[in-house]
Amino acid sequence: MKYSLVAALLVQSTVVLGNLLSVHFKAPTAAHFYELVRNDTYDFGCRPIAHPTEDGHFKLHALLSEQQIAHLEKEYESVPEISLHREVMVKRAATAPIGTGDRFKSGTVAPVGLGTQASGTTISSIMNVAEITSAINALVKTYGVSTITLPNKTFNGATSVAAYVGAGTDKSAYHLYLSAGVHARERGGPDQLIYWISDLLSASKSGSGLTYGKKTYTNAQVKSVLAAGIVFFPLVNPDGVAYDQSSSSLWRKNRNTKSGSSGSSVGVDINRNFDFLWNFKKYFDPSEAPASTSPSSETFYGTSAASEPETKNHVSVYDSFPKIRWFMDIHSAAGDLLYSWGDDDDQSTSTTMNFLNSAYDGKRGVVGDSVYKEYIPSTDLTNVKNVAAKTVAAMKAVGGRSYVTMQAVGLYPTSGASDDYSYSRQWAKSGANKVYGYTMEFG
Ligand SMILES: *[C@@H]1O[C@H](CO)[C@@H](O)[C@H](O)[C@H]1NC(C)=O
Ligand SMILES: *[C@@H]1O[C@H](CO)[C@@H](O)[C@H](O)[C@H]1NC(C)=O
Ligand SMILES: [Zn+2]
């Protein structure tokens, strides 16, 4: 129960769109998209995921320029099974403007989430980067939340902070870890995380429950969630978020200029930089591109595993809180909850067919084949799926929207992602705890 409440934060979202055009492809099977998603000149958002539709088809979201749309419309003239649809455009600035000033008054006014306010209340703007810091300071001041300064400054010199709450000062009593703000353009992640924590703290303190949409949680439930011990890192990529907010450019990566100093060549995709099969040229089948070696790609993997300060900071949290068991990275906007693994199909029969076994180097990542599938113990697979199912059920009870749960590999493998990294630690790092890892894509 308590872990499904964790996900109730995800109803507070606002759909955001920018100057690229939001489209989706529709086809009778997910396999129809295999070729399309292999072209890394196209931007499929967080990850290319085919979602089942109500009429028994599959839908694939993308962000494309007018030229790319024209090119693909022409290409698919002879492939009538695959259709391309433009989505209704809403200017992101109109639906979710960036806040100006500081609504938390230099850390003196605590954030108040939607679960402790009258139904129908809305939050009218996205927090600016300074407000995120101010919000954390206000939680410290109002509720005595503890913070930890993370070891690495970002490329532009920002200091990152994670906070922890609910289980006292013993860091080994913390079991839940949530992060947001990895992909800069996926606006609203940091806001939801902070407002949700604020709701828990407010309800706990006042002895009340929480109401989200049609769903009410008791004070006892609120207290049990907090007692699990929550570590939260709401703004993993402050440089990227600051840049996206000031330019409205749908920026995704960080702002490191080591590999490229202008335009799209700036920045590393933090969610391809984690130390999990990072060197995909070595580990994956040559036909697969789970990340990119090109600095101008949206999925540029960086210069080495965990080369980026944001990645290092993220990882340092596991070392500070050694008993973290459940991790969720909050992204947007496809509307899904993804569970392990993301590098290939799951299998629970061969323990030796795993990411550490060099016998399989050069063979990973082909979805649907039997040459390689990633090992996950069957009890873990049951657990990670069950909690995913409970989470989306709780989200539906709150927001009405049906989220899809699926294995992260979906149509296409990824390397160096935060969720796979979290779950791989138990085997890759001696003494590391088992961490079930999720990626949520809200909105
Ligand atoms: C990827 O798409 C572009 C058009 O956007 C096209 O020119 C190119 O040939 C495609 N690459 C592959 C490998 O299919
Ligand atoms: C990041 O922080 C760690 C721990 O303090 C330190 O050892 C390392 O040198 C730092 N790396 C960079 C690139 O700043
Ligand atoms: Zn993302």
XYZ file of N, CA and C in Angstrom, residues 274-408:
405
model
N 25.133 6.666 -17.169
C 25.361 5.846 -15.974
C 26.226 4.627 -16.315
N 26.852 4.096 -15.278
C 27.787 2.991 -15.456
C 27.050 1.656 -15.544
N 26.260 1.522 -16.585
C 25.611 0.243 -16.881
C 25.724 0.011 -18.385
N 26.579 -0.931 -18.782
C 26.817 -1.207 -20.207
C 27.061 0.090 -20.972
N 27.729 1.054 -20.286
C 27.886 2.388 -20.868
C 28.546 2.332 -22.249
N 29.619 1.540 -22.350
C 30.365 1.460 -23.608
C 29.616 0.552 -24.582
N 28.526 1.082 -25.113
C 27.596 0.216 -25.870
C 28.225 -0.366 -27.139
N 29.228 0.313 -27.686
C 29.901 -0.204 -28.894
C 30.522 -1.575 -28.604
N 30.940 -1.763 -27.368
C 31.543 -3.032 -26.974
C 30.478 -4.068 -26.584
N 29.461 -3.622 -25.880
C 28.548 -4.566 -25.240
C 27.358 -4.983 -26.101
N 26.959 -4.124 -27.037
C 25.726 -4.371 -27.784
C 26.009 -4.896 -29.177
N 25.007 -5.505 -29.748
C 25.062 -5.927 -31.144
C 25.341 -4.678 -32.003
N 26.222 -4.804 -32.988
C 26.567 -3.622 -33.803
C 25.372 -2.980 -34.507
N 24.276 -3.723 -34.667
C 23.114 -3.123 -35.334
C 22.321 -2.214 -34.396
N 22.655 -2.216 -33.104
C 21.874 -1.442 -32.130
C 22.605 -0.166 -31.733
N 21.840 0.883 -31.497
C 22.420 2.137 -31.007
C 21.630 2.594 -29.779
N 21.902 1.976 -28.629
C 21.141 2.321 -27.429
C 21.462 3.713 -26.883
N 22.541 4.296 -27.371
C 22.924 5.671 -27.043
C 23.663 6.175 -28.266
N 24.303 7.333 -28.145
C 25.035 7.843 -29.304
C 26.425 8.314 -28.885
N 27.393 8.100 -29.785
C 28.751 8.613 -29.555
C 28.900 10.024 -30.121
N 27.827 10.535 -30.738
C 27.914 11.842 -31.389
C 27.457 12.954 -30.438
N 28.325 13.930 -30.170
C 27.947 14.998 -29.234
C 26.668 15.742 -29.627
N 26.360 15.770 -30.916
C 25.170 16.532 -31.309
C 23.882 15.724 -31.141
N 23.999 14.457 -30.765
C 22.791 13.651 -30.561
C 22.146 13.969 -29.214
N 20.827 13.805 -29.182
C 20.095 13.966 -27.906
C 20.473 12.879 -26.913
N 21.050 11.785 -27.397
C 21.405 10.675 -26.500
C 22.920 10.493 -26.411
N 23.660 11.567 -26.570
C 25.126 11.496 -26.453
C 25.513 10.966 -25.080
N 26.377 9.935 -25.089
C 26.640 9.195 -23.850
C 27.751 9.765 -22.973
N 28.482 10.781 -23.454
C 29.534 11.395 -22.639
C 30.897 10.844 -22.984
N 31.865 11.091 -22.122
C 33.247 10.730 -22.436
C 33.725 9.493 -21.677
N 33.025 9.094 -20.648
C 33.286 7.818 -19.965
C 32.067 7.534 -19.092
N 32.005 6.316 -18.559
C 30.885 5.990 -17.675
C 30.885 6.948 -16.492
N 29.732 7.538 -16.217
C 29.593 8.506 -15.117
C 30.609 9.638 -15.217
N 30.864 10.086 -16.451
C 31.770 11.225 -16.625
C 31.162 12.515 -16.093
N 29.852 12.576 -16.009
C 29.188 13.852 -15.709
C 28.963 14.048 -14.212
N 29.128 15.271 -13.733
C 28.911 15.533 -12.303
C 27.491 15.183 -11.853
N 26.524 15.380 -12.744
C 25.128 15.072 -12.374
C 24.966 13.578 -12.119
N 25.630 12.770 -12.952
C 25.568 11.314 -12.784
C 26.277 10.927 -11.480
N 27.443 11.498 -11.264
C 28.199 11.203 -10.029
C 27.378 11.567 -8.793
N 26.736 12.719 -8.842
C 25.913 13.135 -7.702
C 24.784 12.141 -7.466
N 24.155 11.728 -8.554
C 23.041 10.787 -8.445
C 23.498 9.490 -7.789
N 24.636 8.994 -8.236
C 25.179 7.734 -7.724
C 25.603 7.877 -6.263
N 26.111 9.036 -5.900
C 26.608 9.219 -4.523
C 25.497 9.010 -3.497
N 24.258 9.207 -3.913
C 23.128 9.026 -2.991
C 23.034 7.570 -2.521
N 23.299 6.626 -3.418
C 23.262 5.211 -2.998
C 24.349 4.921 -1.977
N 25.477 5.591 -2.137
C 26.566 5.339 -1.196
C 26.267 5.956 0.169
N 25.550 7.069 0.167
C 25.195 7.699 1.452
C 24.042 6.985 2.151
N 23.169 6.368 1.364
C 21.977 5.711 1.931
C 22.008 4.241 1.497
N 22.748 3.416 2.210
C 23.082 2.075 1.693
C 21.930 1.090 1.638
N 20.791 1.426 2.248
C 19.678 0.470 2.250
C 18.530 0.901 1.333
N 18.795 1.815 0.436
C 17.748 2.156 -0.533
C 17.317 0.878 -1.250
N 16.006 0.673 -1.337
C 15.472 -0.540 -1.957
C 14.664 -0.236 -3.214
N 14.030 0.950 -3.238
C 13.156 1.293 -4.361
C 13.577 2.640 -4.920
N 13.762 2.693 -6.226
C 14.175 3.931 -6.876
C 13.228 4.249 -8.027
N 12.868 5.510 -8.132
C 12.087 5.938 -9.298
C 12.653 7.242 -9.845
N 12.926 7.248 -11.146
C 13.373 8.455 -11.830
C 12.159 9.020 -12.564
N 11.838 10.262 -12.271
C 10.608 10.855 -12.802
C 10.905 11.609 -14.095
N 10.360 11.097 -15.172
C 10.503 11.702 -16.502
C 9.104 12.008 -17.039
N 9.049 12.500 -18.301
C 7.781 12.614 -18.998
C 8.072 12.454 -20.494
N 7.087 12.268 -21.364
C 5.692 12.540 -21.146
C 4.806 11.457 -21.744
N 5.280 10.229 -21.866
C 4.490 9.249 -22.617
C 3.327 8.664 -21.817
N 3.406 8.679 -20.482
C 2.340 8.082 -19.680
C 2.596 6.615 -19.412
N 3.754 6.308 -18.867
C 4.042 4.906 -18.575
C 4.918 4.763 -17.334
N 4.971 3.541 -16.848
C 5.848 3.205 -15.741
C 6.690 2.013 -16.206
N 7.981 2.221 -16.310
C 8.879 1.226 -16.897
C 9.677 0.525 -15.813
N 9.812 -0.796 -15.950
C 10.580 -1.561 -14.972
C 11.684 -2.346 -15.679
N 12.592 -2.912 -14.907
C 13.811 -3.545 -15.430
C 13.493 -4.720 -16.365
N 14.329 -4.999 -17.346
C 15.517 -4.251 -17.725
C 15.240 -3.350 -18.944
N 16.218 -2.479 -19.246
C 16.083 -1.627 -20.420
C 17.065 -1.958 -21.524
N 17.962 -2.921 -21.288
C 18.992 -3.201 -22.313
C 18.607 -4.327 -23.258
N 17.706 -5.212 -22.794
C 17.271 -6.317 -23.654
C 16.032 -6.928 -23.009
N 15.445 -7.917 -23.669
C 14.307 -8.621 -23.079
C 14.728 -9.269 -21.764
N 13.782 -9.456 -20.858
C 14.042 -10.152 -19.595
C 14.025 -11.664 -19.814
N 14.838 -12.374 -19.009
C 14.722 -13.830 -18.916
C 15.103 -14.222 -17.498
N 14.507 -15.312 -16.989
C 14.767 -15.733 -15.610
C 15.290 -17.161 -15.542
N 15.818 -17.665 -16.649
C 16.239 -19.071 -16.648
C 17.755 -19.254 -16.657
N 18.492 -18.377 -17.300
C 19.943 -18.552 -17.376
C 20.653 -17.462 -16.571
N 21.204 -17.867 -15.406
C 21.863 -16.865 -14.555
C 23.151 -16.340 -15.191
N 23.753 -17.138 -16.067
C 25.032 -16.699 -16.635
C 24.864 -15.758 -17.830
N 23.663 -15.691 -18.380
C 23.429 -14.740 -19.464
C 23.074 -13.401 -18.820
N 24.125 -12.641 -18.496
C 23.879 -11.393 -17.770
C 24.862 -10.312 -18.197
N 24.582 -9.092 -17.776
C 25.323 -7.917 -18.278
C 26.808 -7.941 -17.928
N 27.197 -8.767 -16.943
C 28.610 -8.820 -16.559
C 29.401 -9.867 -17.350
N 28.710 -10.713 -18.079
C 29.369 -11.835 -18.749
C 29.907 -11.417 -20.122
N 31.236 -11.361 -20.238
C 31.845 -10.856 -21.480
C 31.601 -11.787 -22.673
N 31.181 -13.030 -22.392
C 30.869 -13.937 -23.508
C 29.757 -13.368 -24.397
N 28.966 -12.471 -23.839
C 27.845 -11.906 -24.610
C 28.125 -10.507 -25.154
N 29.361 -10.058 -25.002
C 29.678 -8.741 -25.556
C 29.445 -8.766 -27.064
N 28.903 -7.682 -27.574
C 28.608 -7.593 -29.002
C 27.321 -8.282 -29.406
N 26.574 -8.802 -28.399
C 25.361 -9.557 -28.742
C 24.090 -8.997 -28.126
N 24.236 -8.013 -27.270
C 23.068 -7.554 -26.513
C 22.198 -6.581 -27.317
N 20.964 -6.485 -26.863
C 20.132 -5.367 -27.300
C 19.167 -5.641 -28.442
N 19.239 -6.807 -29.054
C 18.291 -7.069 -30.147
C 16.990 -7.583 -29.527
N 15.966 -6.750 -29.566
C 14.693 -7.105 -28.951
C 14.035 -8.212 -29.764
N 13.559 -9.245 -29.070
C 12.811 -10.308 -29.744
C 13.656 -11.496 -30.175
N 14.986 -11.389 -30.105
C 15.798 -12.557 -30.479
C 16.111 -13.381 -29.224
N 16.767 -14.554 -29.404
C 17.093 -15.345 -28.226
C 18.607 -15.464 -28.018
N 19.362 -14.702 -28.796
C 20.821 -14.719 -28.662
C 21.222 -14.175 -27.284
N 20.548 -13.137 -26.883
C 20.811 -12.562 -25.562
C 19.520 -11.997 -25.000
N 19.282 -12.298 -23.729
C 18.230 -11.635 -22.954
C 18.828 -11.395 -21.584
N 18.382 -10.367 -20.896
C 19.008 -10.008 -19.620
C 18.388 -10.786 -18.472
N 19.255 -11.274 -17.584
C 18.786 -12.098 -16.457
C 18.162 -11.257 -15.345
N 16.976 -11.667 -14.944
C 16.338 -11.092 -13.758
C 15.734 -12.264 -12.987
N 16.095 -12.449 -11.710
C 15.510 -13.554 -10.949
C 13.983 -13.460 -10.969
N 13.319 -14.609 -11.039
C 11.857 -14.557 -11.223
C 11.147 -13.882 -10.054
N 11.679 -14.031 -8.828
C 11.025 -13.343 -7.696
C 11.153 -11.828 -7.849
N 12.291 -11.375 -8.347
C 12.463 -9.931 -8.562
C 11.503 -9.426 -9.638
N 11.378 -10.213 -10.683
C 10.493 -9.794 -11.771
C 9.053 -9.690 -11.258
N 8.656 -10.670 -10.450
C 7.315 -10.621 -9.862
C 7.162 -9.370 -9.000
N 8.153 -9.121 -8.157
C 8.064 -7.957 -7.262
C 8.019 -6.638 -8.030
N 8.900 -6.496 -8.997
C 8.995 -5.209 -9.687
C 7.735 -4.955 -10.523
N 7.166 -6.050 -11.060
C 5.921 -5.898 -11.831
C 4.730 -5.618 -10.919
N 4.677 -6.327 -9.782
C 3.548 -6.127 -8.868
C 3.478 -4.693 -8.365
N 4.622 -4.159 -7.985
C 4.613 -2.787 -7.470
C 4.281 -1.806 -8.595
N 4.733 -2.107 -9.806
C 4.366 -1.255 -10.946
C 2.849 -1.272 -11.147
N 2.252 -2.460 -11.066
C 0.803 -2.570 -11.276
C 0.037 -1.825 -10.178
N 0.501 -1.957 -8.930
C -0.162 -1.240 -7.827
C -0.029 0.265 -7.999
N 1.125 0.659 -8.480
C 1.368 2.095 -8.645
C 0.441 2.692 -9.692
N 0.334 2.049 -10.846
C -0.541 2.631 -11.873
C -2.015 2.532 -11.459
N -2.359 1.502 -10.656
C -3.739 1.419 -10.169
C -4.023 2.596 -9.231
N -3.048 2.925 -8.384
C -3.224 4.070 -7.479
C -3.316 5.367 -8.268
N -2.532 5.464 -9.312
C -2.564 6.676 -10.131
C -3.893 6.819 -10.853
N -4.446 5.703 -11.285
C -5.746 5.758 -11.962
C -6.834 6.177 -10.973
N -6.746 5.639 -9.747
C -7.743 6.005 -8.737
C -7.691 7.506 -8.439
N -6.512 8.065 -8.542
C -6.344 9.489 -8.247
C -6.713 10.352 -9.448
N -6.093 10.083 -10.574
C -6.209 11.002 -11.699
C -7.135 10.541 -12.804
N -7.558 9.264 -12.759
C -8.447 8.763 -13.796
C -7.733 8.263 -15.025
N -6.543 8.730 -15.229
C -5.775 8.379 -16.420
C -5.158 6.991 -16.244
N -5.200 6.187 -17.313
C -4.564 4.870 -17.274
C -3.124 4.960 -17.752
N -2.213 4.642 -16.887
C -0.810 4.542 -17.274
C -0.509 3.104 -17.644
N 0.421 2.924 -18.540
C 0.819 1.593 -18.975
C 2.066 1.186 -18.190
N 2.095 -0.067 -17.715
C 3.364 -0.565 -17.167
C 3.992 -1.470 -18.211
N 5.272 -1.356 -18.378
C 5.947 -2.251 -19.316
C 7.438 -2.325 -19.019
N 8.032 -3.356 -19.556
C 9.474 -3.486 -19.405
C 10.149 -2.338 -20.142
N 11.203 -1.804 -19.531
C 11.814 -0.588 -20.072
C 12.372 -0.764 -21.478
